[in-house]
Structures are given as structure tokens and as C-alpha cells.
């Protein structure tokens, strides 16, 4: 059964205001980054869950939901008590027509929320640096990642920043598997109206270097060199993710029912 919250219309739906996207941030060093400039034409409402701001309910997110990454695991409720309501939010929103995107930790929270499994400190180890994300055939017609996969051309791979040790190891039942990497298979998936990406399309070179510096096992200089060498490709792909997401949000806003 698909849950529908369209009858609870926010004021923006009738006022001509820009579509509204709720962004939930879980760590001070994992913010919108380049998405702050790339999410154009939408009203971004940032919720700093890490600073104690409450996670909104499903009728309060507006026309889109973006869940950013974080330093904790998807199961770290004791450290980050907002993760439980955030998982609940993702479970409900992904069963509506509201587009949602989870990045890294956000993708893992989405997977767990819908019945998948995330392994903490997965055996392959930390995936760090610029990763070649390989698009599966299912991505070609995907509403969010299809335009991104098309940019990859015949190679069917796109370079994306990555920095994680936890990983989705079982997709939720009914999820569509969209992309993989040589180290971790579940780089992107879709379930309902939500997408999860393990990589960081929003990250700048400076941000990725700062994350690398936090982990002794990571060669931070090598990570910085990878970002420098592939800067144009990384930016093009990341921007395409942001633009496709805002397009979905705008389309959803345009078709919302207005009760009479």
C-alpha cells in the first residue's frame, strides 16, 4: 500500500513559492558542500539534527528530502538519537511520491529503514578517494540516475568521491540495484520514491581531503591527487545528480493536489 500525504499541502503549494526540500545533516563536517550551489530553483530547509534540531515528520518535508552523510554508523542510536526517527522518516517518505535521496550514511539509513542490511566496518575495508562507479543496465531509464549514467557513455562508469567503511550488504526487498564499484557492490539503489548513493556527489576536493586526514589508513595525498586529476569529470557527474534531483522535486511540486 502506498502512503499518500498530498492532502496535507504545505502553504507553498498554492502560493507560487519555490518547491521546498528538507535537508537533514548529521555531522558538522558533512554538509551540503557543492549541493548548496547546485540545488537551484528550490527552497532548501536545513535541519541540523547533529545540533539537536528535531527530525521533521513526513508531512513536513515539503517536495523533497535529502539525507546527508555522517561519521556515525546507521545503527549508532546511542551516539546519535535522531537516527531512529530519521530511519522512520525515510521508511514513510520512500513509500509516497516525494523524491528522497540518501548520501553515504543517508543511503545506509534508507537501506536499513526498508529492511536491508548494513555491515559496520565491512571486511573489504575503507573505500577512499575517487571511485569508478559502474552503472548497471537498470540505471539507463532511472528517473534520477539515468541522466548521470548517460554521461558515462560506453564506458558506463562515472568517477565519484568516496569515503566510507560501513556498507550496504543486502538491499531491501523490492529495491532496484543501479550501480556498483570494484570494492563494494551497492553503490546506488532505488526503492519507492527514494534513492541511496554510497558515494558523495556533493563533495569538493577540500572536503574529501579533510575526511581523508581523519583516517591514518588513508593516503590523503593520493586522495587529493585523484580529485585533482579527475576534477572536471567529478564535478560534471555530481552536478548532474543535483540537477536531476531538483528536476524530480520540481515535477512533484507541479503535480501536487490542492484540496478544494
PDB file of N, CA and C in Angstrom, residues 6-104:
ATOM      1  N   UNK A   6      -0.467  13.869   0.140  1.00  0.00           N
ATOM      2  CA  UNK A   6      -0.713  15.046  -0.670  1.00  0.00           C
ATOM      3  C   UNK A   6      -1.859  15.905  -0.139  1.00  0.00           C
ATOM      4  N   UNK A   7      -2.788  15.330   0.616  1.00  0.00           N
ATOM      5  CA  UNK A   7      -3.900  16.113   1.130  1.00  0.00           C
ATOM      6  C   UNK A   7      -3.478  17.036   2.261  1.00  0.00           C
ATOM      7  N   UNK A   8      -2.257  16.854   2.770  1.00  0.00           N
ATOM      8  CA  UNK A   8      -1.705  17.764   3.770  1.00  0.00           C
ATOM      9  C   UNK A   8      -0.767  18.716   3.040  1.00  0.00           C
ATOM     10  N   UNK A   9      -1.292  19.655   2.298  1.00  0.00           N
ATOM     11  CA  UNK A   9      -0.496  20.510   1.410  1.00  0.00           C
ATOM     12  C   UNK A   9       0.112  21.655   2.200  1.00  0.00           C
ATOM     13  N   UNK A  10       1.403  21.871   2.006  1.00  0.00           N
ATOM     14  CA  UNK A  10       2.065  22.999   2.632  1.00  0.00           C
ATOM     15  C   UNK A  10       1.652  24.295   1.947  1.00  0.00           C
ATOM     16  N   UNK A  11       1.745  25.430   2.619  1.00  0.00           N
ATOM     17  CA  UNK A  11       1.330  26.694   2.015  1.00  0.00           C
ATOM     18  C   UNK A  11       2.001  26.992   0.689  1.00  0.00           C
ATOM     19  N   UNK A  12       3.261  26.551   0.510  1.00  0.00           N
ATOM     20  CA  UNK A  12       3.988  26.856  -0.724  1.00  0.00           C
ATOM     21  C   UNK A  12       3.315  26.281  -1.956  1.00  0.00           C
ATOM     22  N   UNK A  13       2.513  25.222  -1.762  1.00  0.00           N
ATOM     23  CA  UNK A  13       1.889  24.566  -2.909  1.00  0.00           C
ATOM     24  C   UNK A  13       0.892  25.479  -3.612  1.00  0.00           C
ATOM     25  N   UNK A  14       0.328  26.432  -2.895  1.00  0.00           N
ATOM     26  CA  UNK A  14      -0.667  27.310  -3.502  1.00  0.00           C
ATOM     27  C   UNK A  14      -0.187  28.738  -3.647  1.00  0.00           C
ATOM     28  N   UNK A  15       0.990  29.044  -3.160  1.00  0.00           N
ATOM     29  CA  UNK A  15       1.447  30.427  -3.153  1.00  0.00           C
ATOM     30  C   UNK A  15       2.385  30.768  -4.297  1.00  0.00           C
ATOM     31  N   UNK A  16       2.753  29.769  -5.105  1.00  0.00           N
ATOM     32  CA  UNK A  16       3.700  30.016  -6.173  1.00  0.00           C
ATOM     33  C   UNK A  16       5.135  30.047  -5.709  1.00  0.00           C
ATOM     34  N   UNK A  17       5.390  29.709  -4.451  1.00  0.00           N
ATOM     35  CA  UNK A  17       6.753  29.691  -3.934  1.00  0.00           C
ATOM     36  C   UNK A  17       7.526  28.531  -4.541  1.00  0.00           C
ATOM     37  N   UNK A  18       8.840  28.598  -4.423  1.00  0.00           N
ATOM     38  CA  UNK A  18       9.697  27.538  -4.960  1.00  0.00           C
ATOM     39  C   UNK A  18       9.425  26.224  -4.240  1.00  0.00           C
ATOM     40  N   UNK A  19       9.615  25.087  -4.927  1.00  0.00           N
ATOM     41  CA  UNK A  19       9.491  23.794  -4.264  1.00  0.00           C
ATOM     42  C   UNK A  19      10.424  23.727  -3.048  1.00  0.00           C
ATOM     43  N   UNK A  20       9.985  23.044  -2.019  1.00  0.00           N
ATOM     44  CA  UNK A  20      10.722  23.010  -0.755  1.00  0.00           C
ATOM     45  C   UNK A  20      11.382  21.655  -0.558  1.00  0.00           C
ATOM     46  N   UNK A  21      12.677  21.686  -0.265  1.00  0.00           N
ATOM     47  CA  UNK A  21      13.451  20.474   0.001  1.00  0.00           C
ATOM     48  C   UNK A  21      13.978  20.530   1.431  1.00  0.00           C
ATOM     49  N   UNK A  22      13.712  19.495   2.189  1.00  0.00           N
ATOM     50  CA  UNK A  22      14.269  19.381   3.537  1.00  0.00           C
ATOM     51  C   UNK A  22      15.573  18.603   3.472  1.00  0.00           C
ATOM     52  N   UNK A  23      16.612  19.163   4.059  1.00  0.00           N
ATOM     53  CA  UNK A  23      17.933  18.519   4.110  1.00  0.00           C
ATOM     54  C   UNK A  23      18.259  18.223   5.565  1.00  0.00           C
ATOM     55  N   UNK A  24      18.586  16.975   5.865  1.00  0.00           N
ATOM     56  CA  UNK A  24      18.939  16.593   7.229  1.00  0.00           C
ATOM     57  C   UNK A  24      20.439  16.334   7.290  1.00  0.00           C
ATOM     58  N   UNK A  25      21.124  17.067   8.158  1.00  0.00           N
ATOM     59  CA  UNK A  25      22.568  16.950   8.337  1.00  0.00           C
ATOM     60  C   UNK A  25      22.868  16.289   9.675  1.00  0.00           C
ATOM     61  N   UNK A  26      23.778  15.299   9.669  1.00  0.00           N
ATOM     62  CA  UNK A  26      24.071  14.523  10.869  1.00  0.00           C
ATOM     63  C   UNK A  26      25.460  14.746  11.441  1.00  0.00           C
ATOM     64  N   UNK A  27      26.354  15.396  10.701  1.00  0.00           N
ATOM     65  CA  UNK A  27      27.710  15.665  11.181  1.00  0.00           C
ATOM     66  C   UNK A  27      28.136  17.065  10.749  1.00  0.00           C
ATOM     67  N   UNK A  28      28.881  17.772  11.592  1.00  0.00           N
ATOM     68  CA  UNK A  28      29.267  19.145  11.240  1.00  0.00           C
ATOM     69  C   UNK A  28      30.146  19.231  10.000  1.00  0.00           C
ATOM     70  N   UNK A  29      30.896  18.157   9.698  1.00  0.00           N
ATOM     71  CA  UNK A  29      31.821  18.190   8.564  1.00  0.00           C
ATOM     72  C   UNK A  29      31.264  17.505   7.321  1.00  0.00           C
ATOM     73  N   UNK A  30      29.975  17.161   7.343  1.00  0.00           N
ATOM     74  CA  UNK A  30      29.354  16.524   6.175  1.00  0.00           C
ATOM     75  C   UNK A  30      28.090  17.314   5.834  1.00  0.00           C
ATOM     76  N   UNK A  31      28.313  18.449   5.175  1.00  0.00           N
ATOM     77  CA  UNK A  31      27.215  19.338   4.853  1.00  0.00           C
ATOM     78  C   UNK A  31      26.831  19.275   3.387  1.00  0.00           C
ATOM     79  N   UNK A  32      26.087  20.273   2.940  1.00  0.00           N
ATOM     80  CA  UNK A  32      25.642  20.322   1.548  1.00  0.00           C
ATOM     81  C   UNK A  32      26.798  20.498   0.574  1.00  0.00           C
ATOM     82  N   UNK A  33      27.836  21.185   0.995  1.00  0.00           N
ATOM     83  CA  UNK A  33      29.025  21.386   0.167  1.00  0.00           C
ATOM     84  C   UNK A  33      28.605  21.954  -1.198  1.00  0.00           C
ATOM     85  N   UNK A  34      28.995  21.321  -2.299  1.00  0.00           N
ATOM     86  CA  UNK A  34      28.677  21.893  -3.608  1.00  0.00           C
ATOM     87  C   UNK A  34      27.184  21.861  -3.928  1.00  0.00           C
ATOM     88  N   UNK A  35      26.442  20.991  -3.268  1.00  0.00           N
ATOM     89  CA  UNK A  35      24.996  20.971  -3.496  1.00  0.00           C
ATOM     90  C   UNK A  35      24.347  22.290  -3.101  1.00  0.00           C
ATOM     91  N   UNK A  36      24.977  23.045  -2.213  1.00  0.00           N
ATOM     92  CA  UNK A  36      24.422  24.342  -1.819  1.00  0.00           C
ATOM     93  C   UNK A  36      24.281  25.267  -3.021  1.00  0.00           C
ATOM     94  N   UNK A  37      25.180  25.149  -3.997  1.00  0.00           N
ATOM     95  CA  UNK A  37      25.103  25.946  -5.224  1.00  0.00           C
ATOM     96  C   UNK A  37      24.346  25.228  -6.333  1.00  0.00           C
ATOM     97  N   UNK A  38      24.328  23.912  -6.294  1.00  0.00           N
ATOM     98  CA  UNK A  38      23.743  23.145  -7.399  1.00  0.00           C
ATOM     99  C   UNK A  38      22.260  22.862  -7.241  1.00  0.00           C
ATOM    100  N   UNK A  39      21.731  22.946  -6.032  1.00  0.00           N
ATOM    101  CA  UNK A  39      20.291  22.724  -5.845  1.00  0.00           C
ATOM    102  C   UNK A  39      19.571  24.049  -6.123  1.00  0.00           C
ATOM    103  N   UNK A  40      19.419  24.349  -7.386  1.00  0.00           N
ATOM    104  CA  UNK A  40      18.865  25.641  -7.799  1.00  0.00           C
ATOM    105  C   UNK A  40      17.361  25.538  -8.017  1.00  0.00           C
ATOM    106  N   UNK A  41      16.686  26.656  -7.780  1.00  0.00           N
ATOM    107  CA  UNK A  41      15.252  26.712  -8.029  1.00  0.00           C
ATOM    108  C   UNK A  41      14.401  26.073  -6.950  1.00  0.00           C
ATOM    109  N   UNK A  42      15.021  25.700  -5.839  1.00  0.00           N
ATOM    110  CA  UNK A  42      14.269  25.107  -4.731  1.00  0.00           C
ATOM    111  C   UNK A  42      14.587  25.863  -3.442  1.00  0.00           C
ATOM    112  N   UNK A  43      13.651  25.799  -2.514  1.00  0.00           N
ATOM    113  CA  UNK A  43      13.828  26.389  -1.193  1.00  0.00           C
ATOM    114  C   UNK A  43      14.379  25.304  -0.273  1.00  0.00           C
ATOM    115  N   UNK A  44      15.634  25.439   0.127  1.00  0.00           N
ATOM    116  CA  UNK A  44      16.293  24.425   0.946  1.00  0.00           C
ATOM    117  C   UNK A  44      16.085  24.741   2.426  1.00  0.00           C
ATOM    118  N   UNK A  45      15.503  23.793   3.138  1.00  0.00           N
ATOM    119  CA  UNK A  45      15.316  23.920   4.586  1.00  0.00           C
ATOM    120  C   UNK A  45      16.280  22.945   5.262  1.00  0.00           C
ATOM    121  N   UNK A  46      17.321  23.469   5.884  1.00  0.00           N
ATOM    122  CA  UNK A  46      18.356  22.635   6.502  1.00  0.00           C
ATOM    123  C   UNK A  46      17.992  22.325   7.947  1.00  0.00           C
ATOM    124  N   UNK A  47      17.996  21.054   8.270  1.00  0.00           N
ATOM    125  CA  UNK A  47      17.751  20.588   9.632  1.00  0.00           C
ATOM    126  C   UNK A  47      19.066  20.042  10.187  1.00  0.00           C
ATOM    127  N   UNK A  48      19.627  20.729  11.184  1.00  0.00           N
ATOM    128  CA  UNK A  48      20.863  20.283  11.814  1.00  0.00           C
ATOM    129  C   UNK A  48      20.529  19.323  12.959  1.00  0.00           C
ATOM    130  N   UNK A  49      20.297  18.073  12.592  1.00  0.00           N
ATOM    131  CA  UNK A  49      19.986  17.065  13.603  1.00  0.00           C
ATOM    132  C   UNK A  49      21.138  16.906  14.586  1.00  0.00           C
ATOM    133  N   UNK A  50      22.366  17.092  14.097  1.00  0.00           N
ATOM    134  CA  UNK A  50      23.533  16.969  14.962  1.00  0.00           C
ATOM    135  C   UNK A  50      23.596  18.061  16.024  1.00  0.00           C
ATOM    136  N   UNK A  51      22.857  19.143  15.819  1.00  0.00           N
ATOM    137  CA  UNK A  51      22.811  20.235  16.793  1.00  0.00           C
ATOM    138  C   UNK A  51      21.527  20.210  17.619  1.00  0.00           C
ATOM    139  N   UNK A  52      20.780  19.138  17.496  1.00  0.00           N
ATOM    140  CA  UNK A  52      19.585  18.984  18.314  1.00  0.00           C
ATOM    141  C   UNK A  52      18.297  19.409  17.667  1.00  0.00           C
ATOM    142  N   UNK A  53      18.337  19.872  16.417  1.00  0.00           N
ATOM    143  CA  UNK A  53      17.094  20.234  15.752  1.00  0.00           C
ATOM    144  C   UNK A  53      16.283  18.975  15.446  1.00  0.00           C
ATOM    145  N   UNK A  54      14.978  18.993  15.681  1.00  0.00           N
ATOM    146  CA  UNK A  54      14.186  17.769  15.533  1.00  0.00           C
ATOM    147  C   UNK A  54      14.022  17.344  14.080  1.00  0.00           C
ATOM    148  N   UNK A  55      14.037  16.043  13.877  1.00  0.00           N
ATOM    149  CA  UNK A  55      13.758  15.485  12.554  1.00  0.00           C
ATOM    150  C   UNK A  55      12.285  15.730  12.231  1.00  0.00           C
ATOM    151  N   UNK A  56      11.979  16.271  11.065  1.00  0.00           N
ATOM    152  CA  UNK A  56      10.576  16.564  10.742  1.00  0.00           C
ATOM    153  C   UNK A  56       9.768  15.299  10.506  1.00  0.00           C
ATOM    154  N   UNK A  57       8.468  15.443  10.544  1.00  0.00           N
ATOM    155  CA  UNK A  57       7.585  14.353  10.182  1.00  0.00           C
ATOM    156  C   UNK A  57       7.403  14.283   8.677  1.00  0.00           C
ATOM    157  N   UNK A  58       6.797  13.223   8.169  1.00  0.00           N
ATOM    158  CA  UNK A  58       6.667  13.047   6.715  1.00  0.00           C
ATOM    159  C   UNK A  58       5.823  14.106   6.034  1.00  0.00           C
ATOM    160  N   UNK A  59       4.892  14.728   6.751  1.00  0.00           N
ATOM    161  CA  UNK A  59       4.075  15.773   6.131  1.00  0.00           C
ATOM    162  C   UNK A  59       4.757  17.128   6.172  1.00  0.00           C
ATOM    163  N   UNK A  60       5.952  17.196   6.753  1.00  0.00           N
ATOM    164  CA  UNK A  60       6.643  18.473   6.928  1.00  0.00           C
ATOM    165  C   UNK A  60       7.856  18.642   6.021  1.00  0.00           C
ATOM    166  N   UNK A  61       8.186  17.621   5.217  1.00  0.00           N
ATOM    167  CA  UNK A  61       9.430  17.710   4.444  1.00  0.00           C
ATOM    168  C   UNK A  61       9.271  18.549   3.182  1.00  0.00           C
ATOM    169  N   UNK A  62       8.024  18.784   2.753  1.00  0.00           N
ATOM    170  CA  UNK A  62       7.830  19.547   1.539  1.00  0.00           C
ATOM    171  C   UNK A  62       7.829  18.657   0.315  1.00  0.00           C
ATOM    172  N   UNK A  63       8.548  19.079  -0.720  1.00  0.00           N
ATOM    173  CA  UNK A  63       8.519  18.386  -2.006  1.00  0.00           C
ATOM    174  C   UNK A  63       9.717  17.473  -2.231  1.00  0.00           C
ATOM    175  N   UNK A  64      10.645  17.411  -1.293  1.00  0.00           N
ATOM    176  CA  UNK A  64      11.805  16.547  -1.443  1.00  0.00           C
ATOM    177  C   UNK A  64      12.543  16.409  -0.130  1.00  0.00           C
ATOM    178  N   UNK A  65      13.288  15.325   0.002  1.00  0.00           N
ATOM    179  CA  UNK A  65      14.057  15.048   1.215  1.00  0.00           C
ATOM    180  C   UNK A  65      15.458  14.617   0.812  1.00  0.00           C
ATOM    181  N   UNK A  66      16.466  15.244   1.421  1.00  0.00           N
ATOM    182  CA  UNK A  66      17.868  14.893   1.190  1.00  0.00           C
ATOM    183  C   UNK A  66      18.504  14.602   2.535  1.00  0.00           C
ATOM    184  N   UNK A  67      19.026  13.386   2.695  1.00  0.00           N
ATOM    185  CA  UNK A  67      19.668  12.967   3.944  1.00  0.00           C
ATOM    186  C   UNK A  67      21.156  12.820   3.678  1.00  0.00           C
ATOM    187  N   UNK A  68      21.957  13.643   4.337  1.00  0.00           N
ATOM    188  CA  UNK A  68      23.401  13.673   4.102  1.00  0.00           C
ATOM    189  C   UNK A  68      24.120  12.575   4.881  1.00  0.00           C
ATOM    190  N   UNK A  69      25.430  12.521   4.692  1.00  0.00           N
ATOM    191  CA  UNK A  69      26.252  11.527   5.356  1.00  0.00           C
ATOM    192  C   UNK A  69      26.588  11.902   6.788  1.00  0.00           C
ATOM    193  N   UNK A  70      27.480  11.129   7.388  1.00  0.00           N
ATOM    194  CA  UNK A  70      27.868  11.391   8.766  1.00  0.00           C
ATOM    195  C   UNK A  70      28.948  10.431   9.221  1.00  0.00           C
ATOM    196  N   UNK A  71      29.554  10.747  10.357  1.00  0.00           N
ATOM    197  CA  UNK A  71      30.672   9.954  10.857  1.00  0.00           C
ATOM    198  C   UNK A  71      30.223   8.714  11.629  1.00  0.00           C
ATOM    199  N   UNK A  72      28.958   8.666  12.039  1.00  0.00           N
ATOM    200  CA  UNK A  72      28.465   7.526  12.802  1.00  0.00           C
ATOM    201  C   UNK A  72      27.972   6.421  11.887  1.00  0.00           C
ATOM    202  N   UNK A  73      27.648   5.260  12.475  1.00  0.00           N
ATOM    203  CA  UNK A  73      27.070   4.183  11.689  1.00  0.00           C
ATOM    204  C   UNK A  73      25.562   4.322  11.649  1.00  0.00           C
ATOM    205  N   UNK A  74      24.930   3.596  10.771  1.00  0.00           N
ATOM    206  CA  UNK A  74      23.482   3.654  10.632  1.00  0.00           C
ATOM    207  C   UNK A  74      22.763   3.068  11.841  1.00  0.00           C
ATOM    208  N   UNK A  75      23.511   2.384  12.705  1.00  0.00           N
ATOM    209  CA  UNK A  75      22.921   1.755  13.893  1.00  0.00           C
ATOM    210  C   UNK A  75      23.290   2.489  15.179  1.00  0.00           C
ATOM    211  N   UNK A  76      23.936   3.636  15.082  1.00  0.00           N
ATOM    212  CA  UNK A  76      24.503   4.320  16.247  1.00  0.00           C
ATOM    213  C   UNK A  76      23.474   5.178  16.982  1.00  0.00           C
ATOM    214  N   UNK A  77      22.363   4.571  17.379  1.00  0.00           N
ATOM    215  CA  UNK A  77      21.299   5.341  18.012  1.00  0.00           C
ATOM    216  C   UNK A  77      21.731   5.935  19.352  1.00  0.00           C
ATOM    217  N   UNK A  78      22.623   5.246  20.056  1.00  0.00           N
ATOM    218  CA  UNK A  78      23.066   5.755  21.355  1.00  0.00           C
ATOM    219  C   UNK A  78      23.893   7.027  21.191  1.00  0.00           C
ATOM    220  N   UNK A  79      24.687   7.082  20.133  1.00  0.00           N
ATOM    221  CA  UNK A  79      25.519   8.252  19.859  1.00  0.00           C
ATOM    222  C   UNK A  79      24.707   9.352  19.190  1.00  0.00           C
ATOM    223  N   UNK A  80      23.831   8.965  18.301  1.00  0.00           N
ATOM    224  CA  UNK A  80      23.034   9.906  17.511  1.00  0.00           C
ATOM    225  C   UNK A  80      21.561   9.518  17.622  1.00  0.00           C
ATOM    226  N   UNK A  81      20.865   9.975  18.669  1.00  0.00           N
ATOM    227  CA  UNK A  81      19.486   9.527  18.905  1.00  0.00           C
ATOM    228  C   UNK A  81      18.494   9.923  17.820  1.00  0.00           C
ATOM    229  N   UNK A  82      18.883  10.829  16.933  1.00  0.00           N
ATOM    230  CA  UNK A  82      17.977  11.219  15.850  1.00  0.00           C
ATOM    231  C   UNK A  82      17.945  10.204  14.713  1.00  0.00           C
ATOM    232  N   UNK A  83      18.832   9.207  14.751  1.00  0.00           N
ATOM    233  CA  UNK A  83      18.863   8.248  13.649  1.00  0.00           C
ATOM    234  C   UNK A  83      17.601   7.402  13.582  1.00  0.00           C
ATOM    235  N   UNK A  84      17.035   7.045  14.727  1.00  0.00           N
ATOM    236  CA  UNK A  84      15.812   6.241  14.704  1.00  0.00           C
ATOM    237  C   UNK A  84      14.658   7.002  14.032  1.00  0.00           C
ATOM    238  N   UNK A  85      14.358   8.246  14.453  1.00  0.00           N
ATOM    239  CA  UNK A  85      13.299   8.965  13.731  1.00  0.00           C
ATOM    240  C   UNK A  85      13.650   9.258  12.273  1.00  0.00           C
ATOM    241  N   UNK A  86      14.936   9.365  11.972  1.00  0.00           N
ATOM    242  CA  UNK A  86      15.334   9.597  10.590  1.00  0.00           C
ATOM    243  C   UNK A  86      15.094   8.345   9.741  1.00  0.00           C
ATOM    244  N   UNK A  87      15.382   7.173  10.291  1.00  0.00           N
ATOM    245  CA  UNK A  87      15.054   5.929   9.581  1.00  0.00           C
ATOM    246  C   UNK A  87      13.546   5.816   9.377  1.00  0.00           C
ATOM    247  N   UNK A  88      12.777   6.142  10.419  1.00  0.00           N
ATOM    248  CA  UNK A  88      11.320   6.096  10.296  1.00  0.00           C
ATOM    249  C   UNK A  88      10.836   7.051   9.206  1.00  0.00           C
ATOM    250  N   UNK A  89      11.434   8.244   9.161  1.00  0.00           N
ATOM    251  CA  UNK A  89      11.062   9.219   8.140  1.00  0.00           C
ATOM    252  C   UNK A  89      11.344   8.687   6.744  1.00  0.00           C
ATOM    253  N   UNK A  90      12.505   8.112   6.548  1.00  0.00           N
ATOM    254  CA  UNK A  90      12.862   7.562   5.242  1.00  0.00           C
ATOM    255  C   UNK A  90      11.936   6.412   4.846  1.00  0.00           C
ATOM    256  N   UNK A  91      11.564   5.587   5.821  1.00  0.00           N
ATOM    257  CA  UNK A  91      10.668   4.470   5.525  1.00  0.00           C
ATOM    258  C   UNK A  91       9.326   4.971   5.003  1.00  0.00           C
ATOM    259  N   UNK A  92       8.798   6.023   5.632  1.00  0.00           N
ATOM    260  CA  UNK A  92       7.491   6.542   5.230  1.00  0.00           C
ATOM    261  C   UNK A  92       7.582   7.329   3.928  1.00  0.00           C
ATOM    262  N   UNK A  93       8.546   8.252   3.847  1.00  0.00           N
ATOM    263  CA  UNK A  93       8.640   9.111   2.661  1.00  0.00           C
ATOM    264  C   UNK A  93       8.907   8.285   1.406  1.00  0.00           C
ATOM    265  N   UNK A  94       9.713   7.242   1.518  1.00  0.00           N
ATOM    266  CA  UNK A  94      10.013   6.429   0.339  1.00  0.00           C
ATOM    267  C   UNK A  94       8.793   5.660  -0.165  1.00  0.00           C
ATOM    268  N   UNK A  95       7.739   5.599   0.639  1.00  0.00           N
ATOM    269  CA  UNK A  95       6.503   4.942   0.224  1.00  0.00           C
ATOM    270  C   UNK A  95       5.463   5.942  -0.278  1.00  0.00           C
ATOM    271  N   UNK A  96       5.872   7.203  -0.462  1.00  0.00           N
ATOM    272  CA  UNK A  96       4.988   8.224  -1.021  1.00  0.00           C
ATOM    273  C   UNK A  96       5.500   8.603  -2.402  1.00  0.00           C
ATOM    274  N   UNK A  97       5.044   9.754  -2.901  1.00  0.00           N
ATOM    275  CA  UNK A  97       5.555  10.236  -4.189  1.00  0.00           C
ATOM    276  C   UNK A  97       6.587  11.335  -4.007  1.00  0.00           C
ATOM    277  N   UNK A  98       7.069  11.550  -2.776  1.00  0.00           N
ATOM    278  CA  UNK A  98       8.056  12.594  -2.504  1.00  0.00           C
ATOM    279  C   UNK A  98       9.458  12.073  -2.814  1.00  0.00           C
ATOM    280  N   UNK A  99      10.198  12.699  -3.731  1.00  0.00           N
ATOM    281  CA  UNK A  99      11.553  12.237  -4.025  1.00  0.00           C
ATOM    282  C   UNK A  99      12.468  12.389  -2.805  1.00  0.00           C
ATOM    283  N   UNK A 100      13.238  11.364  -2.527  1.00  0.00           N
ATOM    284  CA  UNK A 100      14.185  11.389  -1.420  1.00  0.00           C
ATOM    285  C   UNK A 100      15.518  10.852  -1.905  1.00  0.00           C
ATOM    286  N   UNK A 101      16.597  11.426  -1.377  1.00  0.00           N
ATOM    287  CA  UNK A 101      17.945  10.998  -1.739  1.00  0.00           C
ATOM    288  C   UNK A 101      18.775  10.875  -0.475  1.00  0.00           C
ATOM    289  N   UNK A 102      19.355   9.697  -0.266  1.00  0.00           N
ATOM    290  CA  UNK A 102      20.255   9.472   0.852  1.00  0.00           C
ATOM    291  C   UNK A 102      21.674   9.320   0.346  1.00  0.00           C
ATOM    292  N   UNK A 103      22.601  10.059   0.940  1.00  0.00           N
ATOM    293  CA  UNK A 103      24.002  10.057   0.524  1.00  0.00           C
ATOM    294  C   UNK A 103      24.839   9.380   1.604  1.00  0.00           C
ATOM    295  N   UNK A 104      25.598   8.359   1.239  1.00  0.00           N
ATOM    296  CA  UNK A 104      26.506   7.628   2.124  1.00  0.00           C
ATOM    297  C   UNK A 104      25.749   7.119   3.358  1.00  0.00           C
TER     298      UNK A 104
END
